[in-house]
mmCIF file of C-alpha atoms in Angstrom:
data_model
loop_
_atom_site.group_PDB
_atom_site.id
_atom_site.type_symbol
_atom_site.label_atom_id
_atom_site.label_comp_id
_atom_site.label_asym_id
_atom_site.label_seq_id
_atom_site.Cartn_x
_atom_site.Cartn_y
_atom_site.Cartn_z
ATOM 1 C CA MET A 1 98.346 0.502 -69.748
ATOM 2 C CA PHE A 2 97.942 -0.792 -72.894
ATOM 3 C CA ALA A 3 100.414 -1.740 -74.764
ATOM 4 C CA SER A 4 102.102 -4.180 -77.242
ATOM 5 C CA PHE A 5 105.296 -5.808 -76.372
ATOM 6 C CA SER A 6 106.665 -8.297 -79.595
ATOM 7 C CA GLY A 7 109.931 -6.339 -79.565
ATOM 8 C CA ASN A 8 113.060 -5.571 -77.866
ATOM 9 C CA GLY A 9 113.311 -1.437 -79.444
ATOM 10 C CA GLY A 10 113.218 1.923 -77.832
ATOM 11 C CA VAL A 11 109.441 2.037 -77.832
ATOM 12 C CA GLU A 12 108.918 -1.006 -74.904
ATOM 13 C CA ARG A 13 112.100 -0.224 -72.915
ATOM 14 C CA MET A 14 110.946 3.691 -72.418
ATOM 15 C CA LEU A 15 107.188 2.116 -71.741
ATOM 16 C CA VAL A 16 109.323 0.055 -69.098
ATOM 17 C CA ASN A 17 110.656 3.443 -67.620
ATOM 18 C CA LEU A 18 107.859 5.575 -67.678
ATOM 19 C CA MET A 19 106.310 2.268 -65.327
ATOM 20 C CA GLN A 20 108.975 2.117 -63.367
ATOM 21 C CA GLY A 21 108.555 5.966 -62.784
ATOM 22 C CA PHE A 22 104.752 5.799 -62.333
ATOM 23 C CA VAL A 23 105.448 2.805 -59.333
ATOM 24 C CA ASP A 24 108.371 5.327 -57.466
ATOM 25 C CA LEU A 25 106.040 8.124 -57.519
ATOM 26 C CA GLY A 26 103.622 5.746 -55.457
ATOM 27 C CA HIS A 27 101.441 4.844 -58.826
ATOM 28 C CA PRO A 28 101.220 0.837 -59.110
ATOM 29 C CA VAL A 29 100.105 0.181 -62.950
ATOM 30 C CA ASP A 30 98.005 -2.388 -64.721
ATOM 31 C CA LEU A 31 99.574 -3.538 -67.542
ATOM 32 C CA LEU A 32 97.607 -5.079 -70.490
ATOM 33 C CA LEU A 33 99.560 -7.047 -73.050
ATOM 34 C CA ALA A 34 98.415 -7.794 -76.853
ATOM 35 C CA ASP A 35 101.901 -9.123 -77.103
ATOM 36 C CA ASP A 36 105.000 -9.966 -74.327
ATOM 37 C CA ARG A 37 107.853 -11.244 -76.081
ATOM 38 C CA SER A 38 109.597 -8.619 -75.121
ATOM 39 C CA GLN A 39 112.671 -8.838 -73.288
ATOM 40 C CA HIS A 40 112.412 -6.084 -71.101
ATOM 41 C CA LEU A 41 109.467 -7.508 -69.782
ATOM 42 C CA SER A 42 112.062 -8.984 -67.315
ATOM 43 C CA ARG A 43 112.951 -5.083 -66.290
ATOM 44 C CA LEU A 44 109.655 -4.278 -64.863
ATOM 45 C CA PRO A 45 108.987 -3.276 -61.363
ATOM 46 C CA ALA A 46 107.716 -5.832 -58.991
ATOM 47 C CA ALA A 47 104.053 -3.124 -58.568
ATOM 48 C CA VAL A 48 103.464 -3.112 -62.476
ATOM 49 C CA ARG A 49 101.220 -6.553 -62.425
ATOM 50 C CA CYS A 50 100.930 -8.157 -66.051
ATOM 51 C CA ILE A 51 97.689 -9.452 -67.609
ATOM 52 C CA ARG A 52 97.511 -11.514 -71.076
ATOM 53 C CA THR A 53 94.637 -10.294 -73.408
ATOM 54 C CA GLY A 54 94.426 -13.885 -75.016
ATOM 55 C CA SER A 55 96.155 -12.891 -78.105
ATOM 56 C CA ARG A 56 99.604 -11.349 -79.626
ATOM 57 C CA HIS A 57 97.910 -9.645 -83.144
ATOM 58 C CA THR A 58 96.885 -5.714 -81.067
ATOM 59 C CA GLN A 59 93.382 -5.942 -82.685
ATOM 60 C CA LEU A 60 92.270 -9.167 -81.879
ATOM 61 C CA ALA A 61 93.577 -8.345 -77.668
ATOM 62 C CA ALA A 62 90.648 -5.626 -78.085
ATOM 63 C CA PHE A 63 88.019 -8.354 -76.911
ATOM 64 C CA GLY A 64 90.697 -9.203 -73.717
ATOM 65 C CA LEU A 65 90.486 -5.608 -73.255
ATOM 66 C CA ALA A 66 86.854 -5.027 -72.922
ATOM 67 C CA ARG A 67 86.822 -8.019 -71.219
ATOM 68 C CA TYR A 68 89.202 -5.735 -68.161
ATOM 69 C CA LEU A 69 87.434 -2.595 -68.680
ATOM 70 C CA ARG A 70 83.733 -3.767 -68.721
ATOM 71 C CA ARG A 71 84.958 -5.389 -65.440
ATOM 72 C CA HIS A 72 87.519 -3.166 -63.468
ATOM 73 C CA ARG A 73 86.347 -0.265 -65.378
ATOM 74 C CA PRO A 74 89.673 2.241 -65.338
ATOM 75 C CA PRO A 75 88.894 5.619 -65.016
ATOM 76 C CA VAL A 76 92.283 5.812 -67.887
ATOM 77 C CA LEU A 77 93.148 3.995 -70.157
ATOM 78 C CA LEU A 78 97.404 4.761 -71.295
ATOM 79 C CA VAL A 79 97.946 3.439 -74.710
ATOM 80 C CA ALA A 80 100.880 2.881 -76.589
ATOM 81 C CA LYS A 81 100.963 3.248 -80.103
ATOM 82 C CA ASP A 82 98.761 3.616 -83.247
ATOM 83 C CA ARG A 83 97.272 0.085 -83.996
ATOM 84 C CA ALA A 84 96.842 0.138 -79.987
ATOM 85 C CA GLY A 85 95.268 2.942 -79.880
ATOM 86 C CA ARG A 86 92.312 1.811 -82.975
ATOM 87 C CA ALA A 87 92.415 -0.992 -80.729
ATOM 88 C CA ALA A 88 91.515 0.455 -77.536
ATOM 89 C CA VAL A 89 88.779 2.915 -79.160
ATOM 90 C CA LEU A 90 87.267 -0.770 -80.311
ATOM 91 C CA ALA A 91 87.625 -2.417 -76.671
ATOM 92 C CA ARG A 92 86.207 0.552 -75.033
ATOM 93 C CA ARG A 93 82.585 0.477 -77.483
ATOM 94 C CA LEU A 94 82.470 -3.390 -76.919
ATOM 95 C CA ALA A 95 82.493 -3.175 -72.868
ATOM 96 C CA GLY A 96 80.027 -0.436 -73.041
ATOM 97 C CA THR A 97 82.366 1.770 -70.293
ATOM 98 C CA ASP A 98 82.909 5.830 -69.906
ATOM 99 C CA THR A 99 87.267 5.224 -69.619
ATOM 100 C CA ARG A 100 88.800 7.369 -71.692
ATOM 101 C CA ILE A 101 91.601 7.128 -73.367
ATOM 102 C CA VAL A 102 95.095 8.795 -73.527
ATOM 103 C CA LEU A 103 97.309 7.625 -76.667
ATOM 104 C CA ARG A 104 101.173 7.633 -76.602
ATOM 105 C CA LEU A 105 102.667 8.565 -80.414
ATOM 106 C CA GLY A 106 106.274 8.631 -81.124
ATOM 107 C CA THR A 107 106.700 8.095 -84.660
ATOM 108 C CA ASN A 108 106.636 11.409 -87.319
ATOM 109 C CA LEU A 109 104.522 8.472 -89.279
ATOM 110 C CA SER A 110 104.547 10.946 -92.977
ATOM 111 C CA THR A 111 107.891 10.643 -92.828
ATOM 112 C CA ALA A 112 107.770 7.216 -92.782
ATOM 113 C CA MET A 113 105.383 6.432 -94.966
ATOM 114 C CA ALA A 114 106.627 9.262 -97.255
ATOM 115 C CA GLU A 115 107.514 6.736 -100.396
ATOM 116 C CA ARG A 116 104.805 4.494 -100.689
ATOM 117 C CA SER A 117 102.371 4.905 -102.726
ATOM 118 C CA ALA A 118 99.174 6.947 -102.713
ATOM 119 C CA VAL A 119 97.347 3.838 -101.699
ATOM 120 C CA ASN A 120 99.314 2.364 -98.945
ATOM 121 C CA ARG A 121 99.031 6.447 -97.463
ATOM 122 C CA TRP A 122 95.848 6.417 -97.255
ATOM 123 C CA LEU A 123 94.762 2.677 -96.039
ATOM 124 C CA ARG A 124 97.398 3.938 -93.445
ATOM 125 C CA TYR A 125 95.295 7.226 -92.143
ATOM 126 C CA ALA A 126 91.813 6.368 -93.588
ATOM 127 C CA PRO A 127 90.855 4.967 -89.887
ATOM 128 C CA ILE A 128 93.530 6.918 -87.847
ATOM 129 C CA ARG A 129 91.007 10.400 -89.236
ATOM 130 C CA ARG A 130 88.076 7.912 -88.121
ATOM 131 C CA LEU A 131 89.121 6.644 -84.605
ATOM 132 C CA TYR A 132 91.357 9.019 -83.614
ATOM 133 C CA PRO A 133 88.605 11.856 -82.279
ATOM 134 C CA SER A 134 87.133 9.294 -80.033
ATOM 135 C CA ILE A 135 90.046 9.773 -78.149
ATOM 136 C CA GLU A 136 90.527 11.824 -75.483
ATOM 137 C CA ARG A 137 93.983 12.907 -76.000
ATOM 138 C CA ILE A 138 97.441 12.341 -77.668
ATOM 139 C CA VAL A 139 100.435 12.801 -75.844
ATOM 140 C CA ALA A 140 103.188 13.000 -78.299
ATOM 141 C CA VAL A 141 106.825 13.089 -78.068
ATOM 142 C CA SER A 142 108.274 15.649 -79.821
ATOM 143 C CA ASP A 143 106.747 18.832 -80.844
ATOM 144 C CA GLY A 144 107.779 17.441 -84.285
ATOM 145 C CA VAL A 145 105.520 14.377 -84.134
ATOM 146 C CA ALA A 146 103.267 16.792 -82.090
ATOM 147 C CA ALA A 147 102.522 18.833 -85.843
ATOM 148 C CA ASP A 148 102.200 15.880 -87.690
ATOM 149 C CA THR A 149 99.676 13.956 -86.054
ATOM 150 C CA ARG A 150 97.777 17.025 -85.871
ATOM 151 C CA ALA A 151 98.188 16.881 -89.790
ATOM 152 C CA ILE A 152 97.679 13.492 -90.193
ATOM 153 C CA ALA A 153 94.714 12.856 -87.622
ATOM 154 C CA TYR A 154 93.020 16.570 -88.547
ATOM 155 C CA TYR A 155 93.313 16.539 -84.736
ATOM 156 C CA PRO A 156 92.334 19.497 -82.308
ATOM 157 C CA HIS A 157 95.837 20.301 -81.063
ATOM 158 C CA GLU A 158 94.318 21.777 -77.860
ATOM 159 C CA ARG A 159 94.083 17.773 -77.186
ATOM 160 C CA ILE A 160 97.681 17.038 -77.471
ATOM 161 C CA ARG A 161 100.176 17.711 -75.235
ATOM 162 C CA VAL A 162 104.557 17.213 -76.072
ATOM 163 C CA ILE A 163 105.884 15.079 -72.770
ATOM 164 C CA ARG A 164 109.241 14.170 -73.170
ATOM 165 C CA ASN A 165 110.656 10.363 -72.933
ATOM 166 C CA PRO A 166 111.976 8.858 -69.383
ATOM 167 C CA VAL A 167 114.664 8.533 -70.963
ATOM 168 C CA ILE A 168 117.502 8.871 -68.329
ATOM 169 C CA THR A 169 116.678 6.114 -65.219
ATOM 170 C CA PRO A 170 119.681 5.176 -62.600
ATOM 171 C CA ASP A 171 119.535 1.716 -64.706
ATOM 172 C CA MET A 172 121.152 3.885 -67.572
ATOM 173 C CA GLN A 173 123.425 5.604 -65.615
ATOM 174 C CA GLN A 174 125.245 2.152 -63.506
ATOM 175 C CA ARG A 175 125.027 0.043 -66.429
ATOM 176 C CA ALA A 176 126.930 2.663 -68.540
ATOM 177 C CA LEU A 177 129.645 2.149 -65.369
ATOM 178 C CA GLN A 178 130.150 -1.566 -66.915
ATOM 179 C CA ALA A 179 133.065 -2.876 -68.124
ATOM 180 C CA VAL A 180 134.531 -1.340 -71.544
ATOM 181 C CA PRO A 181 132.638 -3.362 -74.060
ATOM 182 C CA HIS A 182 135.356 -3.408 -76.793
ATOM 183 C CA PRO A 183 139.825 -2.987 -77.797
ATOM 184 C CA TRP A 184 138.895 0.292 -79.539
ATOM 185 C CA LEU A 185 137.118 2.344 -76.795
ATOM 186 C CA ASN A 186 140.300 1.346 -74.258
ATOM 187 C CA PRO A 187 141.044 4.861 -73.164
ATOM 188 C CA ALA A 188 144.442 4.462 -74.399
ATOM 189 C CA GLN A 189 143.747 2.705 -77.711
ATOM 190 C CA ARG A 190 141.095 5.931 -77.713
ATOM 191 C CA ALA A 191 144.098 8.460 -77.049
ATOM 192 C CA GLN A 192 145.410 7.228 -80.526
ATOM 193 C CA CYS A 193 142.808 6.559 -82.418
ATOM 194 C CA PRO A 194 139.159 8.463 -81.564
ATOM 195 C CA VAL A 195 135.812 6.840 -81.244
ATOM 196 C CA VAL A 196 132.911 7.466 -83.315
ATOM 197 C CA LEU A 197 130.000 5.685 -83.153
ATOM 198 C CA GLY A 198 125.912 4.871 -84.361
ATOM 199 C CA ALA A 199 123.294 2.417 -82.727
ATOM 200 C CA GLY A 200 120.007 1.344 -84.084
ATOM 201 C CA ARG A 201 118.701 -0.787 -86.505
ATOM 202 C CA LEU A 202 120.356 -1.598 -89.357
ATOM 203 C CA GLU A 203 117.261 -0.689 -91.772
ATOM 204 C CA ARG A 204 116.603 2.340 -93.973
ATOM 205 C CA GLN A 205 115.186 4.938 -91.142
ATOM 206 C CA LYS A 206 118.585 5.027 -89.883
ATOM 207 C CA ASP A 207 120.893 5.957 -93.173
ATOM 208 C CA PHE A 208 124.655 4.234 -91.632
ATOM 209 C CA SER A 209 125.593 4.587 -95.551
ATOM 210 C CA THR A 210 125.474 8.239 -94.975
ATOM 211 C CA LEU A 211 127.774 8.255 -92.037
ATOM 212 C CA ILE A 212 129.971 5.339 -93.421
ATOM 213 C CA GLN A 213 130.518 7.850 -96.486
ATOM 214 C CA ALA A 214 131.290 10.718 -94.115
ATOM 215 C CA PHE A 215 133.066 8.842 -91.820
ATOM 216 C CA ALA A 216 135.285 7.279 -95.031
ATOM 217 C CA ARG A 217 135.886 11.363 -95.373
ATOM 218 C CA VAL A 218 136.842 11.866 -92.129
ATOM 219 C CA ARG A 219 139.155 9.549 -91.798
ATOM 220 C CA ARG A 220 141.481 10.241 -95.005
ATOM 221 C CA GLN A 221 142.283 13.329 -92.714
ATOM 222 C CA ARG A 222 143.003 11.668 -88.936
ATOM 223 C CA PRO A 223 143.103 9.152 -87.606
ATOM 224 C CA CYS A 224 140.015 7.516 -86.100
ATOM 225 C CA ARG A 225 137.395 4.930 -85.851
ATOM 226 C CA LEU A 226 134.140 3.791 -86.834
ATOM 227 C CA ILE A 227 131.794 0.995 -84.172
ATOM 228 C CA LEU A 228 127.719 1.101 -85.240
ATOM 229 C CA ILE A 229 125.899 -1.349 -83.245
ATOM 230 C CA GLY A 230 123.062 -2.819 -84.055
ATOM 231 C CA GLU A 231 121.287 -5.088 -86.624
ATOM 232 C CA GLY A 232 119.566 -5.503 -89.373
ATOM 233 C CA GLY A 233 118.183 -6.481 -92.554
ATOM 234 C CA TRP A 234 120.896 -4.176 -94.563
ATOM 235 C CA ARG A 235 124.361 -5.760 -92.765
ATOM 236 C CA GLU A 236 125.319 -6.829 -95.372
ATOM 237 C CA ARG A 237 124.872 -3.898 -98.254
ATOM 238 C CA LEU A 238 126.637 -1.833 -95.741
ATOM 239 C CA THR A 239 129.742 -4.708 -95.152
ATOM 240 C CA GLN A 240 130.168 -4.264 -98.792
ATOM 241 C CA GLN A 241 129.978 -0.630 -99.141
ATOM 242 C CA ILE A 242 132.767 -0.347 -96.311
ATOM 243 C CA ALA A 243 135.243 -2.894 -98.128
ATOM 244 C CA ALA A 244 134.452 -0.886 -101.544
ATOM 245 C CA LEU A 245 135.466 2.218 -100.029
ATOM 246 C CA GLU A 246 138.423 0.370 -98.162
ATOM 247 C CA ILE A 247 138.043 0.827 -94.727
ATOM 248 C CA GLU A 248 137.195 -2.765 -93.277
ATOM 249 C CA ALA A 249 140.437 -2.057 -90.808
ATOM 250 C CA ASP A 250 138.614 1.086 -89.038
ATOM 251 C CA VAL A 251 135.061 -0.188 -89.141
ATOM 252 C CA ASP A 252 133.240 -2.347 -86.909
ATOM 253 C CA LEU A 253 129.917 -3.933 -86.704
ATOM 254 C CA PRO A 254 129.298 -5.948 -83.363
ATOM 255 C CA GLY A 255 125.585 -6.549 -83.681
ATOM 256 C CA HIS A 256 122.383 -5.665 -81.777
ATOM 257 C CA GLN A 257 123.941 -5.106 -77.645
ATOM 258 C CA SER A 258 121.667 -5.944 -74.888
ATOM 259 C CA ASN A 259 124.092 -2.978 -72.689
ATOM 260 C CA PRO A 260 124.776 -0.592 -75.348
ATOM 261 C CA TYR A 261 125.415 1.939 -72.449
ATOM 262 C CA PRO A 262 129.058 1.303 -72.123
ATOM 263 C CA PHE A 263 129.275 1.955 -75.692
ATOM 264 C CA LEU A 264 127.961 5.540 -74.927
ATOM 265 C CA ALA A 265 129.490 6.695 -72.399
ATOM 266 C CA ASN A 266 133.062 5.564 -73.550
ATOM 267 C CA ALA A 267 132.809 6.598 -77.516
ATOM 268 C CA ASP A 268 134.148 10.193 -78.711
ATOM 269 C CA LEU A 269 131.522 11.197 -80.953
ATOM 270 C CA PHE A 270 127.697 9.858 -81.214
ATOM 271 C CA VAL A 271 126.850 10.834 -84.457
ATOM 272 C CA LEU A 272 122.552 9.770 -85.460
ATOM 273 C CA SER A 273 122.169 9.686 -89.218
ATOM 274 C CA SER A 274 118.618 9.243 -89.566
ATOM 275 C CA ALA A 275 116.212 9.714 -92.207
ATOM 276 C CA TRP A 276 113.757 9.924 -89.801
ATOM 277 C CA GLU A 277 113.095 9.803 -86.251
ATOM 278 C CA GLY A 278 109.844 10.378 -83.107
ATOM 279 C CA SER A 279 112.844 11.415 -80.867
ATOM 280 C CA PRO A 280 115.819 9.889 -81.086
ATOM 281 C CA ASN A 281 116.411 7.622 -77.180
ATOM 282 C CA VAL A 282 119.805 7.192 -78.191
ATOM 283 C CA LEU A 283 121.231 10.656 -78.813
ATOM 284 C CA THR A 284 119.230 11.797 -75.587
ATOM 285 C CA GLU A 285 121.624 8.827 -74.066
ATOM 286 C CA ALA A 286 123.951 9.701 -75.244
ATOM 287 C CA MET A 287 124.176 13.663 -73.998
ATOM 288 C CA ALA A 288 123.006 11.813 -71.005
ATOM 289 C CA LEU A 289 126.386 10.176 -71.038
ATOM 290 C CA GLY A 290 128.156 13.407 -71.222
ATOM 291 C CA THR A 291 129.061 11.873 -74.879
ATOM 292 C CA PRO A 292 129.695 14.640 -77.889
ATOM 293 C CA VAL A 293 127.065 13.831 -80.455
ATOM 294 C CA VAL A 294 125.988 15.180 -84.282
ATOM 295 C CA SER A 295 122.354 14.722 -85.968
ATOM 296 C CA THR A 296 120.921 14.829 -88.861
ATOM 297 C CA ASP A 297 117.975 17.490 -88.911
ATOM 298 C CA CYS A 298 115.334 14.822 -89.605
ATOM 299 C CA PRO A 299 111.477 14.887 -89.046
ATOM 300 C CA SER A 300 111.715 14.875 -85.600
ATOM 301 C CA GLY A 301 113.267 15.303 -82.639
ATOM 302 C CA PRO A 302 116.244 16.238 -83.038
ATOM 303 C CA ARG A 303 116.581 19.957 -83.786
ATOM 304 C CA GLU A 304 114.370 19.813 -80.386
ATOM 305 C CA THR A 305 116.490 17.923 -77.842
ATOM 306 C CA LEU A 306 120.019 20.083 -79.798
ATOM 307 C CA ALA A 307 117.943 23.428 -79.064
ATOM 308 C CA GLY A 308 118.628 24.074 -82.546
ATOM 309 C CA GLY A 309 122.244 23.086 -82.783
ATOM 310 C CA ARG A 310 123.410 24.931 -79.664
ATOM 311 C CA PHE A 311 124.165 21.623 -78.072
ATOM 312 C CA GLY A 312 125.315 19.758 -81.586
ATOM 313 C CA PRO A 313 125.878 20.310 -85.261
ATOM 314 C CA LEU A 314 122.396 19.660 -87.445
ATOM 315 C CA VAL A 315 123.365 19.022 -90.924
ATOM 316 C CA PRO A 316 120.757 18.329 -93.800
ATOM 317 C CA VAL A 317 119.298 14.501 -94.193
ATOM 318 C CA GLY A 318 121.730 12.433 -96.376
ATOM 319 C CA ASP A 319 124.290 15.174 -96.728
ATOM 320 C CA ALA A 320 127.550 13.364 -96.227
ATOM 321 C CA ASP A 321 129.609 16.237 -97.019
ATOM 322 C CA ALA A 322 127.892 18.382 -94.335
ATOM 323 C CA LEU A 323 127.862 15.322 -91.790
ATOM 324 C CA SER A 324 131.826 14.845 -92.570
ATOM 325 C CA GLU A 325 132.537 18.331 -91.660
ATOM 326 C CA ALA A 326 130.252 18.594 -88.632
ATOM 327 C CA MET A 327 132.277 15.543 -87.124
ATOM 328 C CA ALA A 328 135.685 16.807 -87.563
ATOM 329 C CA GLN A 329 134.806 20.090 -86.075
ATOM 330 C CA THR A 330 132.846 17.898 -83.204
ATOM 331 C CA LEU A 331 136.135 16.138 -82.477
ATOM 332 C CA ASP A 332 138.345 18.606 -82.398
ATOM 333 C CA HIS A 333 135.316 21.086 -80.290
ATOM 334 C CA PRO A 334 133.778 18.636 -77.965
ATOM 335 C CA LEU A 335 131.172 20.421 -75.566
ATOM 336 C CA PRO A 336 131.712 20.067 -72.518
ATOM 337 C CA PRO A 337 129.744 16.554 -70.746
ATOM 338 C CA PRO A 338 128.017 19.016 -67.562
ATOM 339 C CA VAL A 339 126.591 21.001 -70.663
ATOM 340 C CA LEU A 340 125.102 18.394 -72.359
ATOM 341 C CA LYS A 341 123.617 16.280 -69.551
ATOM 342 C CA ASP A 342 121.610 19.634 -68.649
ATOM 343 C CA ALA A 343 121.238 20.343 -71.836
ATOM 344 C CA VAL A 344 117.910 16.709 -71.558
ATOM 345 C CA SER A 345 117.249 17.304 -67.857
ATOM 346 C CA ASP A 346 113.725 16.958 -69.300
ATOM 347 C CA TYR A 347 114.249 13.579 -70.741
ATOM 348 C CA HIS A 348 114.276 12.124 -66.661
ATOM 349 C CA TYR A 349 112.184 9.191 -66.061
ATOM 350 C CA LEU A 350 110.720 11.069 -63.265
ATOM 351 C CA LYS A 351 109.618 14.290 -64.996
ATOM 352 C CA SER A 352 108.413 12.674 -67.696
ATOM 353 C CA ALA A 353 106.459 10.171 -65.632
ATOM 354 C CA ALA A 354 105.003 12.695 -63.419
ATOM 355 C CA ARG A 355 103.901 14.990 -66.737
ATOM 356 C CA TYR A 356 101.918 11.958 -67.986
ATOM 357 C CA LEU A 357 100.419 11.718 -63.802
ATOM 358 C CA GLU A 358 99.465 15.463 -64.198
ATOM 359 C CA LEU A 359 97.479 14.787 -68.005
ATOM 360 C CA LEU A 360 96.276 11.232 -66.755
ATOM 361 C CA ASP A 361 94.392 12.797 -63.272
ATOM 362 C CA GLU A 362 93.957 16.369 -65.674
ATOM 363 C CA ILE A 363 90.982 14.007 -67.720
ATOM 364 C CA GLU A 364 90.232 11.912 -65.103
ATOM 365 C CA GLY A 365 88.414 15.370 -63.560
#
């Protein structure tokens, strides 16, 4: 596997889960690193051998990757994220090997780029259209990401495989049992005042502004509280909005949480308010822990995870009225935890790893 572990987000967490699945299914892994600053690397199983490529810049890491390919000649290389995929194509050319490349993509790129200028979009898409045809297979984490990739890259649909993220792990289940991390999540407190939870970076993509507006409307009708876990550049903006709505006593922003699972497991409702996603892991995690959910019908992933609204309401992006109605409805009539857990069984880490291995074996021939 070739990847950049530069952050502590969902992509890095999913890659560690995937490698754990490979190892548990009897396949040790060489991990070629373009960057190694992520805290998630501490969770790697012992059977994963970390190999530094000599550069923290993904494109420059192509030279170190080429040396590895030339020396070891692996039949298949699994690559995570767009820039690493393009670097892998370059590395293979430099190495002169016939290693087959499988690229994992997890972002709905066209939605993320929608507000950029035409020039910026062209600069982003041009190298994709030039280099992706050299990649033997692409794994998309959702049907929406697959369709978006076909449209952007002009990539043949028969060479794209949709494989769900390896979200559900024994480690996640164990960490969810740790002590309740917030006084509002105490069962006695929740009996008097249910808790709504949002989670993610405090940035434009997550659109917590709409969630705060929706919560304020629900709060006018009933006792409830809102916790937003995560950190980011929109903290001040959101704090000002909370003050303007005069709901400071019922909203808390406790920042980034190294273990978000007790929050997810003990909330009365989880809300995904995103403007776009690839496949929202935190939505899947909440359901896997038995917590009722509401989501925007953003591109892409929530509609697939919720089976078109069967396992939780889907509302238009940015519609605070519709979101508040869905939140109130779900607080009043939550689905049973076993139903929610069963709905996301395809996101178990061993199922995901097995499907990746099937694809790798298939293209290895």
